[in-house]
Coordinates of C-alpha atoms in Angstrom, one line a residue:
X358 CA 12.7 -5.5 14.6
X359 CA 15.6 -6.3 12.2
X360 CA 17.7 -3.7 10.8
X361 CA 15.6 -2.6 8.2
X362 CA 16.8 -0.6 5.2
X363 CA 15.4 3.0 4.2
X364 CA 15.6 4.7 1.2
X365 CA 14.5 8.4 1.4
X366 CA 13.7 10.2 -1.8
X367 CA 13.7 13.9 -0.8
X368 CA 15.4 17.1 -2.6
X369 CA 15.7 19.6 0.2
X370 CA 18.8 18.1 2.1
X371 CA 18.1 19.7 5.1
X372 CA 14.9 17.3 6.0
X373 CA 16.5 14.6 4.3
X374 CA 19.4 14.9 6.9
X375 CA 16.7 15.0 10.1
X376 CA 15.1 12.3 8.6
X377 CA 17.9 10.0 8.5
X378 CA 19.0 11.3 11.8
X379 CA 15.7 10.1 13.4
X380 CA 16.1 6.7 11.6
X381 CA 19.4 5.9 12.2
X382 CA 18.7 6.6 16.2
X383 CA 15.4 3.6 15.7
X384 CA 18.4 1.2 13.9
X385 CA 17.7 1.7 10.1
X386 CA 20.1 1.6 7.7
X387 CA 19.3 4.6 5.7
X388 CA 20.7 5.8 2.1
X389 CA 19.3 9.1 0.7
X390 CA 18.9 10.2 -2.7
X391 CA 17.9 13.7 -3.7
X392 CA 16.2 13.4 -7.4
X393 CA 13.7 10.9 -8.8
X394 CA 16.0 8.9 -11.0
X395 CA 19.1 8.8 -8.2
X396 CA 15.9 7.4 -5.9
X397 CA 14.8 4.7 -8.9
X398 CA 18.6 3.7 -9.1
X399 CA 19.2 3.6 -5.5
X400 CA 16.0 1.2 -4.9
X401 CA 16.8 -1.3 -7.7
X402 CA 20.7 -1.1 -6.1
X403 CA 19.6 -1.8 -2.4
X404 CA 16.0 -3.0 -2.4
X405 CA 14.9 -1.1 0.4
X406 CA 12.3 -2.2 2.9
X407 CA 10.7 1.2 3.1
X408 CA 11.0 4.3 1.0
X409 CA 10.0 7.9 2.1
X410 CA 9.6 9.7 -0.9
X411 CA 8.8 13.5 -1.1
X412 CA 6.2 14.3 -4.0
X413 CA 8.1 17.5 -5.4
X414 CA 11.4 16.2 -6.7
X415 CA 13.3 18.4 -9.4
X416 CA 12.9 15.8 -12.2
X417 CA 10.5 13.3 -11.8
X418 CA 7.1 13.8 -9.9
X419 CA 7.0 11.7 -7.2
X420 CA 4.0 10.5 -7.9
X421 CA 5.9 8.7 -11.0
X422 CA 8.5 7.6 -8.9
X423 CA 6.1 5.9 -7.1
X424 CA 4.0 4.5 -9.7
X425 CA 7.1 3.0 -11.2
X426 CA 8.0 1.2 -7.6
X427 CA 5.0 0.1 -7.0
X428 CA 5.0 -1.8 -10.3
X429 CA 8.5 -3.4 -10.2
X430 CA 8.7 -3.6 -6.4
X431 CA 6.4 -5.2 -3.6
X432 CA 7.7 -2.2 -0.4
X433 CA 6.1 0.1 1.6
X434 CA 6.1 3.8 0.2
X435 CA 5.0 6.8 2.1
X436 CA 4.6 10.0 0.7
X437 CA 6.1 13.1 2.4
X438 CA 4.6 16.7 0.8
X439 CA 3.3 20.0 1.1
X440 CA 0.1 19.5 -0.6
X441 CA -2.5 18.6 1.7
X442 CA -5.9 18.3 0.5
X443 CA -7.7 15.2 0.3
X444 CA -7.9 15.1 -3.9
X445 CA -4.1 15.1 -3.2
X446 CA -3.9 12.5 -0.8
X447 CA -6.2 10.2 -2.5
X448 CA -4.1 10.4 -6.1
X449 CA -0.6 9.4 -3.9
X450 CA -2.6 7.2 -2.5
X451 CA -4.1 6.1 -6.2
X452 CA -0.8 5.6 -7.4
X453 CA 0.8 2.8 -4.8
X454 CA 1.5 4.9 -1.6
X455 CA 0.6 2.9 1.4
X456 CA 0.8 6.1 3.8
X457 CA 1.1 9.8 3.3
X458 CA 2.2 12.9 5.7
X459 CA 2.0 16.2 5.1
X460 CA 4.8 18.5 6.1
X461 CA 5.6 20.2 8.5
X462 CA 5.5 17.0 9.8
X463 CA 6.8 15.8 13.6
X464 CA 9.4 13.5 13.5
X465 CA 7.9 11.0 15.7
X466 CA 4.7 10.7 14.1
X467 CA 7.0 9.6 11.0
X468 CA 8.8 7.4 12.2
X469 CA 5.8 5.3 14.3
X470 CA 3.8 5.0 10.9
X471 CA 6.8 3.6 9.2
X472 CA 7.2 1.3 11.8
X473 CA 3.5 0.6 11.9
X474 CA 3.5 -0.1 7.8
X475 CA 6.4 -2.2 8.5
X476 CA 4.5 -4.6 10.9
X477 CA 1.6 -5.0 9.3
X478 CA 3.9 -5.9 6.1
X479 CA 5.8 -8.5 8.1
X480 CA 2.8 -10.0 9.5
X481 CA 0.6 -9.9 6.3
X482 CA -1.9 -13.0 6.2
X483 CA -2.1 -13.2 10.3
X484 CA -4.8 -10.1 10.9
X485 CA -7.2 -9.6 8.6
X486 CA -8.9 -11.9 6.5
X487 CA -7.9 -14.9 9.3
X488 CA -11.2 -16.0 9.6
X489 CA -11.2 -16.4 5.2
X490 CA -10.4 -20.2 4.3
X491 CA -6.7 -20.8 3.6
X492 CA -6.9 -21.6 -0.2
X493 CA -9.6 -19.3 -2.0
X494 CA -9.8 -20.9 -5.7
X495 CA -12.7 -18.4 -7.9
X496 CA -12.7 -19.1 -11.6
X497 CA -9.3 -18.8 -12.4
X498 CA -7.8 -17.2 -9.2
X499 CA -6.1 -19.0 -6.9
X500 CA -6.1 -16.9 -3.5
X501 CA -3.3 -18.2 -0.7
X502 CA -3.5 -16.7 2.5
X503 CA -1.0 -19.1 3.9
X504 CA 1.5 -18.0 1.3
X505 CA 0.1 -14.6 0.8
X506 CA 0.1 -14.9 -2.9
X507 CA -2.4 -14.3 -5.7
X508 CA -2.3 -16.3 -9.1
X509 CA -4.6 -15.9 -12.3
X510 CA -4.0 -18.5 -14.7
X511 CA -1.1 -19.8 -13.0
X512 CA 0.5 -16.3 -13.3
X513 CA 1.5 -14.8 -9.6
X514 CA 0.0 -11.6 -9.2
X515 CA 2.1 -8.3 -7.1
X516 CA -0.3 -7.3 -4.6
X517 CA 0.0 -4.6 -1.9
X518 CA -0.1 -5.8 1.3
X519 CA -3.8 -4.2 1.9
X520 CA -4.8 -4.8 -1.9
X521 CA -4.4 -8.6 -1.0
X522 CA -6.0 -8.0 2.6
X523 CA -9.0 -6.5 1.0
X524 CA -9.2 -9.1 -2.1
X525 CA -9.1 -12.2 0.6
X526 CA -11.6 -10.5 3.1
X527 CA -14.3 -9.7 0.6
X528 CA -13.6 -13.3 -1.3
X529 CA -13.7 -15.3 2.1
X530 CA -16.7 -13.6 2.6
X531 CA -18.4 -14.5 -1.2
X532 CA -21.3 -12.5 -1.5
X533 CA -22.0 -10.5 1.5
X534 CA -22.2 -6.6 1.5
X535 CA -20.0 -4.6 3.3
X536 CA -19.7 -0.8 3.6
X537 CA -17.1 1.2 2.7
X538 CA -16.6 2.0 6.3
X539 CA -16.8 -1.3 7.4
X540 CA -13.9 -1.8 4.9
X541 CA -12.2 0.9 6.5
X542 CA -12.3 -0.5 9.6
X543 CA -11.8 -3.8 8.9
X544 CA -8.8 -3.2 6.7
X545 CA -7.2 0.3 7.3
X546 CA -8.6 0.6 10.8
X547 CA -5.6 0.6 13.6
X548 CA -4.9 4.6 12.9
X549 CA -6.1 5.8 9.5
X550 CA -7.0 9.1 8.8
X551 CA -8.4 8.9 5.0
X552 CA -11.9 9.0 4.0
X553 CA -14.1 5.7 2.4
X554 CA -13.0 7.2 -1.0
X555 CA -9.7 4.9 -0.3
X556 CA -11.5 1.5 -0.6
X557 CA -13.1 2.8 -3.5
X558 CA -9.6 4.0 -5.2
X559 CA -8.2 -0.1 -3.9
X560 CA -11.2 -1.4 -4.9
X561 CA -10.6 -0.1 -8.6
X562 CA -6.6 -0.9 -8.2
X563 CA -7.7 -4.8 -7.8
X564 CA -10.0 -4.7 -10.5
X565 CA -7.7 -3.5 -12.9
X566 CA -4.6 -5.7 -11.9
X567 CA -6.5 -9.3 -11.5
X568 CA -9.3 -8.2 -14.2
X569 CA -12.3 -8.5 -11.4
X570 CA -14.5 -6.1 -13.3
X571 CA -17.3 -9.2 -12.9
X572 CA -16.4 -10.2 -9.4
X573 CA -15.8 -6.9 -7.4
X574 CA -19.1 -5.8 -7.4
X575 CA -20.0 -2.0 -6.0
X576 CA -23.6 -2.1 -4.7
X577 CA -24.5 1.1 -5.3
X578 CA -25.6 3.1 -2.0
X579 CA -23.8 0.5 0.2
X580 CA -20.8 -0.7 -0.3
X581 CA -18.7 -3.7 -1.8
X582 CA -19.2 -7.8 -2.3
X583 CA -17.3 -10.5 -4.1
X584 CA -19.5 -12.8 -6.5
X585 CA -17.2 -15.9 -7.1
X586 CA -16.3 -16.3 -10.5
X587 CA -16.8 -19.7 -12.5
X588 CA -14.8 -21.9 -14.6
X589 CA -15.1 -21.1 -18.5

């Protein structure tokens, strides 16, 4: 792997220091900021590949902080906090987090997710989804699996890398049911630890970016299809 570069968003200085320790040692480049808005500046200064960003910041939440990313950048954010319930994970989650670990967390574990996020980001469009067609055209959505792209209306569309893995596995697949744990497994499967309430939450995320209120269909008691839209 490249030398990739880390931004961590994290207030307490003492983890923020064993974090970019541990990175360092695995070849990152790592710059640290220790309030919401120094994190926001640093990002649009560096464009990081990867941001570790601790949801209790002494500004902004970091839940903003990561909305705000997730809407002007296209990176890999996972969420480093206390709070540990599910509600909790599923709103960081909600908001554009790919990943999320509570603390106290092990070092090691940290650093393999962020490595494992940064694979599947690099090799978006070759896993799942490569049985779909390579050109996916529905109404007015043009779906690219060869350039990993999304357009409506000859507008690109910012996709996460498992919003767009989701979108081209259910429309390669027009029409056919799938579970949510099929979903799971299909999409999030090589070590999550969330519940089926994440598809739903991704689900609702590509319906409101790409408007797919009509073509996203839940099935209720089952799961999830695409029904291809038409031409107006």
């Amino acid at each position: 792997m490249n030398e990739k570069q880390l931004l961590i968003i994290e207030d307490e200085k003492p983890i923020a220091e064993i974090l970019s320790y541990g990175f360092k040692k695995e070849g990152f480049s790592v710059r640290c900021a220790y309030t919401g808005a120094g994190g926001l500046s640093s990002a649009m200064e560096i464009h990081p590949d990867l941001v570790l960003l601790d949801w209790m910041l002494p500004d902004l939440s970091g839940v903003d902080v990561c909305r705000i990313l997730t809407e002007r950048f296209n990176i890999p954010i996972i969420m480093l906090t206390a709070r540990s319930s599910m509600e909790d994970k599923l709103y960081g989650l909600e908001t554009g987090a790919d990943d999320y670990i509570t603390k106290p967390f092990d070092l090691r574990e940290v650093i393999a997710r962020a490595k494992t996020i940064l694979r599947r980001y690099e090799k978006a469009g070759t896993q799942p989804g490569n049985d779909s067609p390579d050109l996916i055209r529905s109404g007015h959505l043009v779906i690219s699996r060869a350039e990993w792209t999304v357009e409506k209306d000859g507008i690109r569309i910012d996709l996460t890398p498992r919003e767009f893995e989701l979108l081209l596995f259910l429309a390669g697949n027009p029409r056919q049911v799938f579970t949510r744990a099929q979903l799971l497994d299909r999409i999030w499967g090589y070590d999550f630890e969330g519940d089926t309430r994440t598809v739903d939450i991704h689900i609702q995320r590509l319906r409101k970016k790409l408007d797919l209120t009509n073509s996203l269909i839940t099935v209720f008691g089952v799961g999830y299809k695409y029904e291809p839209q038409k031409e107006n």
